[in-house]
Amino acid sequence: MSSLPRFTALQVMQDAPVIPVIVLNDVAHAVPMARALVAGGIRMLEVTLRTPQALACIEAIAKAVPEAVVGAGTVRSKSDAQAAAHAGARFAVSPGYTSAVGQACRDAGLALLPGVATGSEIMMAQEDGFTELKFFPAMQAGGPAMLKAWSGPFFDVKFCPTGGVTLQNAPDFLALPNVVCVGGSWVVPADAFAQGDWARVTQLASDTQSLARR
Ligand code: 3PG
């Protein structure tokens, strides 16, 4: 577990308008990619646990890029949470929610953004004390209209919509009072990694800084 300062889920969300959803297939890409994002103004980095190299990538970033705050995405189990924390992750994002994952992240010292797509899932996460949530998959599950509908009954919940979000539609989400930031993979395209085009990653990150947040 990291001995560095802990962040709350709200702090993770408030740091920049976009949390990049990163899929890394090559450990050699991890550090230059993280440096490129930091150079573009994004330091909260969600490295998804969906490749065999993901934990090694988290570890490499945690060791070599202290300006970044690396988190783990696609956390689906207690063992994912434990492995992510062990590798140096400082926050976690899950595609859905279970109490076991919520508790495992607490035990591991990881701030968690639990994924929700329905009112019942929001209520389950709230019962366990989570009030900052990832709305996933945001576009497929109702987009900004869904978040507007939730703002009534779930007036005390803040969201990070992720899934189908782009530079073009992000403002529609960020204009909503219950949205703090968005998540997306468009900032970290696989072809840029393959080409080692880190300047493009920095430019894509810089482009997100103009996105207005409330
Ligand atoms: C994911 O977990 O894959 C994210 O939601 C990314 O979605 P996107 O590729 O549509 O940004």
Coordinates of C-alpha atoms and ligand atoms in Angstrom, one line a residue:
M1 CA 0.0 0.0 0.0
S2 CA 1.3 3.5 -0.9
S3 CA 2.5 5.7 2.0
L4 CA 1.9 8.8 -0.1
P5 CA -0.9 11.2 0.7
R6 CA -4.4 9.7 0.3
F7 CA -6.9 11.2 -2.0
T8 CA -10.7 11.1 -1.6
A9 CA -12.9 10.1 -4.5
L10 CA -14.0 13.7 -4.7
Q11 CA -10.4 15.0 -4.9
V12 CA -9.7 12.5 -7.7
M13 CA -12.7 13.8 -9.6
Q14 CA -12.0 17.4 -9.1
D15 CA -8.4 17.4 -10.2
A16 CA -9.1 17.7 -14.0
P17 CA -12.1 17.7 -16.2
V18 CA -11.2 14.3 -17.6
I19 CA -9.9 11.0 -16.1
P20 CA -8.2 9.1 -18.9
V21 CA -9.2 5.4 -19.1
I22 CA -6.0 3.8 -20.1
V23 CA -5.4 0.4 -21.7
L24 CA -1.7 -0.5 -21.7
N25 CA -0.4 -3.6 -23.5
D26 CA 3.3 -2.8 -23.1
V27 CA 5.1 -1.8 -19.9
A28 CA 7.5 0.2 -22.0
H29 CA 4.6 2.6 -22.8
A30 CA 3.6 3.2 -19.2
V31 CA 6.1 5.9 -18.1
P32 CA 6.2 8.0 -21.3
M33 CA 2.4 7.9 -21.5
A34 CA 2.1 9.1 -17.9
R35 CA 4.6 11.8 -18.5
A36 CA 2.8 12.9 -21.6
L37 CA -0.5 13.2 -19.8
V38 CA 1.1 15.1 -16.9
A39 CA 2.6 17.5 -19.4
G40 CA -0.9 18.1 -20.8
G41 CA -2.3 18.8 -17.3
I42 CA -3.8 15.5 -16.4
R43 CA -2.3 13.7 -13.4
M44 CA -5.1 11.4 -12.2
L45 CA -4.5 8.3 -14.4
E46 CA -6.8 5.3 -14.5
V47 CA -4.9 2.3 -15.7
T48 CA -7.4 -0.5 -16.4
L49 CA -6.8 -4.0 -15.1
R50 CA -7.7 -5.6 -18.4
T51 CA -4.3 -6.5 -19.8
P52 CA -1.7 -8.8 -18.3
Q53 CA 0.7 -5.9 -18.1
A54 CA -1.6 -3.6 -16.2
L55 CA -0.2 -4.1 -12.7
A56 CA 3.4 -3.8 -13.9
C57 CA 2.4 -0.6 -15.7
I58 CA 0.8 0.8 -12.5
E59 CA 4.0 -0.1 -10.6
A60 CA 6.2 1.6 -13.2
I61 CA 4.2 4.8 -13.1
A62 CA 4.0 4.9 -9.4
K63 CA 7.8 4.6 -9.1
A64 CA 8.9 6.8 -12.0
V65 CA 6.3 9.5 -12.3
P66 CA 5.7 11.1 -8.9
E67 CA 3.8 14.0 -10.4
A68 CA 1.1 11.5 -11.5
V69 CA -1.4 9.9 -9.2
V70 CA -2.0 6.4 -10.7
G71 CA -5.2 4.5 -10.1
A72 CA -6.6 1.2 -11.2
G73 CA -9.6 0.8 -13.4
T74 CA -11.7 -2.3 -14.0
V75 CA -11.4 -3.3 -10.3
R76 CA -14.0 -6.1 -10.0
S77 CA -12.9 -8.1 -7.0
K78 CA -11.2 -8.0 -3.6
S79 CA -8.0 -9.5 -5.2
D80 CA -8.0 -6.8 -7.9
A81 CA -8.2 -4.1 -5.2
Q82 CA -5.4 -5.7 -3.2
A83 CA -3.2 -6.2 -6.2
A84 CA -3.7 -2.7 -7.4
A85 CA -2.8 -1.2 -4.0
H86 CA 0.2 -3.4 -3.8
A87 CA 1.4 -2.2 -7.2
G88 CA 1.1 1.4 -6.1
A89 CA -2.4 2.5 -7.2
R90 CA -3.9 5.3 -5.1
F91 CA -7.5 5.1 -6.2
A92 CA -9.7 2.6 -7.9
V93 CA -12.6 2.7 -10.4
S94 CA -15.0 -0.2 -10.8
P95 CA -17.3 -0.9 -13.7
G96 CA -20.1 -2.0 -11.3
Y97 CA -20.5 -2.2 -7.6
T98 CA -20.5 -4.9 -4.9
S99 CA -20.1 -4.4 -1.2
A100 CA -17.1 -6.7 -1.3
V101 CA -15.2 -4.5 -3.7
G102 CA -16.2 -1.4 -1.7
Q103 CA -14.9 -3.0 1.5
A104 CA -11.7 -4.3 -0.2
C105 CA -10.9 -0.8 -1.5
R106 CA -11.4 0.7 2.0
D107 CA -9.2 -2.0 3.5
A108 CA -6.5 -1.4 0.9
G109 CA -6.6 2.4 1.4
L110 CA -7.9 3.1 -2.0
A111 CA -10.4 5.8 -2.8
L112 CA -13.1 4.1 -5.0
L113 CA -15.3 5.4 -7.7
P114 CA -17.9 2.7 -7.9
G115 CA -19.6 2.1 -11.3
V116 CA -23.4 2.4 -11.4
A117 CA -26.0 2.4 -14.2
T118 CA -29.3 2.1 -12.2
G119 CA -31.1 3.7 -9.3
S120 CA -30.8 0.5 -7.3
E121 CA -27.0 0.4 -7.8
I122 CA -26.8 4.0 -6.6
M123 CA -28.7 3.1 -3.5
M124 CA -26.5 0.1 -2.8
A125 CA -23.3 2.2 -3.1
Q126 CA -24.8 4.9 -1.0
E127 CA -25.8 2.4 1.7
D128 CA -22.1 1.6 1.9
G129 CA -21.1 5.2 2.2
F130 CA -20.1 6.0 -1.4
T131 CA -21.5 9.3 -2.8
E132 CA -19.1 9.9 -5.7
L133 CA -19.9 7.4 -8.4
K134 CA -18.9 6.5 -12.0
F135 CA -21.9 6.4 -14.3
F136 CA -21.1 3.6 -16.7
P137 CA -21.6 3.1 -19.6
A138 CA -22.8 6.7 -19.7
M139 CA -23.9 7.2 -23.3
Q140 CA -25.3 3.7 -23.6
A141 CA -27.2 3.9 -20.3
G142 CA -29.0 7.2 -20.9
G143 CA -26.4 10.0 -21.3
P144 CA -27.0 13.4 -19.8
A145 CA -30.7 12.9 -19.7
M146 CA -30.3 10.0 -17.2
L147 CA -28.1 12.2 -15.0
K148 CA -30.7 15.0 -15.1
A149 CA -33.4 12.5 -14.0
W150 CA -31.2 11.2 -11.2
S151 CA -30.5 14.7 -9.9
G152 CA -33.9 14.7 -8.2
P153 CA -33.9 11.6 -6.1
F154 CA -30.1 11.4 -5.8
F155 CA -29.5 15.1 -5.1
D156 CA -26.6 14.2 -2.9
V157 CA -24.6 12.1 -5.3
K158 CA -21.9 13.3 -7.7
F159 CA -21.0 11.5 -10.9
C160 CA -18.1 10.8 -13.3
P161 CA -19.8 9.7 -16.5
T162 CA -17.7 7.3 -18.5
G163 CA -18.3 5.3 -21.7
G164 CA -18.9 6.9 -25.0
V165 CA -17.8 10.3 -23.8
T166 CA -15.8 12.4 -26.2
L167 CA -14.3 15.9 -26.4
Q168 CA -17.4 16.9 -28.3
N169 CA -20.1 15.6 -25.9
A170 CA -18.2 16.1 -22.7
P171 CA -19.5 19.7 -22.3
D172 CA -23.1 18.3 -22.2
F173 CA -22.1 16.2 -19.1
L174 CA -19.9 18.8 -17.5
A175 CA -22.7 21.4 -17.6
L176 CA -24.8 19.3 -15.2
P177 CA -24.6 20.2 -11.5
N178 CA -24.2 16.6 -10.5
V179 CA -21.2 15.9 -12.8
V180 CA -17.7 16.7 -11.5
C181 CA -15.6 15.2 -14.3
V182 CA -15.9 12.7 -17.1
G183 CA -13.9 9.6 -17.9
G184 CA -12.8 8.6 -21.4
S185 CA -10.3 6.7 -23.5
W186 CA -10.1 9.3 -26.3
V187 CA -7.2 11.0 -24.6
V188 CA -5.1 7.9 -24.8
P189 CA -5.5 6.3 -28.2
A190 CA -3.8 2.9 -28.8
D191 CA -2.4 4.0 -32.1
A192 CA -0.5 6.9 -30.5
F193 CA 1.0 4.4 -28.0
A194 CA 2.0 2.1 -30.8
Q195 CA 3.7 4.9 -32.7
G196 CA 5.3 6.4 -29.6
D197 CA 3.5 9.6 -30.4
W198 CA 3.6 11.1 -26.9
A199 CA 3.3 14.6 -28.2
R200 CA -0.2 13.7 -29.5
V201 CA -1.2 12.4 -26.1
T202 CA 0.0 15.6 -24.5
Q203 CA -2.0 17.6 -27.0
L204 CA -5.1 15.5 -26.4
A205 CA -4.7 16.1 -22.7
S206 CA -4.2 19.8 -23.2
D207 CA -7.3 20.0 -25.3
T208 CA -9.4 18.8 -22.3
Q209 CA -8.3 21.7 -20.1
S210 CA -10.7 24.0 -22.0
L211 CA -13.6 21.9 -21.0
A212 CA -15.7 23.9 -18.5
R213 CA -16.5 22.5 -15.2
R214 CA -19.0 23.9 -12.8
Ligands
3PG1 C1 -14.2 1.8 -20.2 O1 -14.2 1.4 -19.1 O2 -13.9 1.2 -21.2 C2 -14.5 3.2 -20.3 O3 -15.8 3.5 -20.0 C3 -14.0 3.9 -21.6 O4 -15.1 4.1 -22.4 P1 -14.7 4.9 -23.8 O5 -13.7 4.1 -24.5 O6 -16.0 4.9 -24.5 O7 -14.2 6.2 -23.4

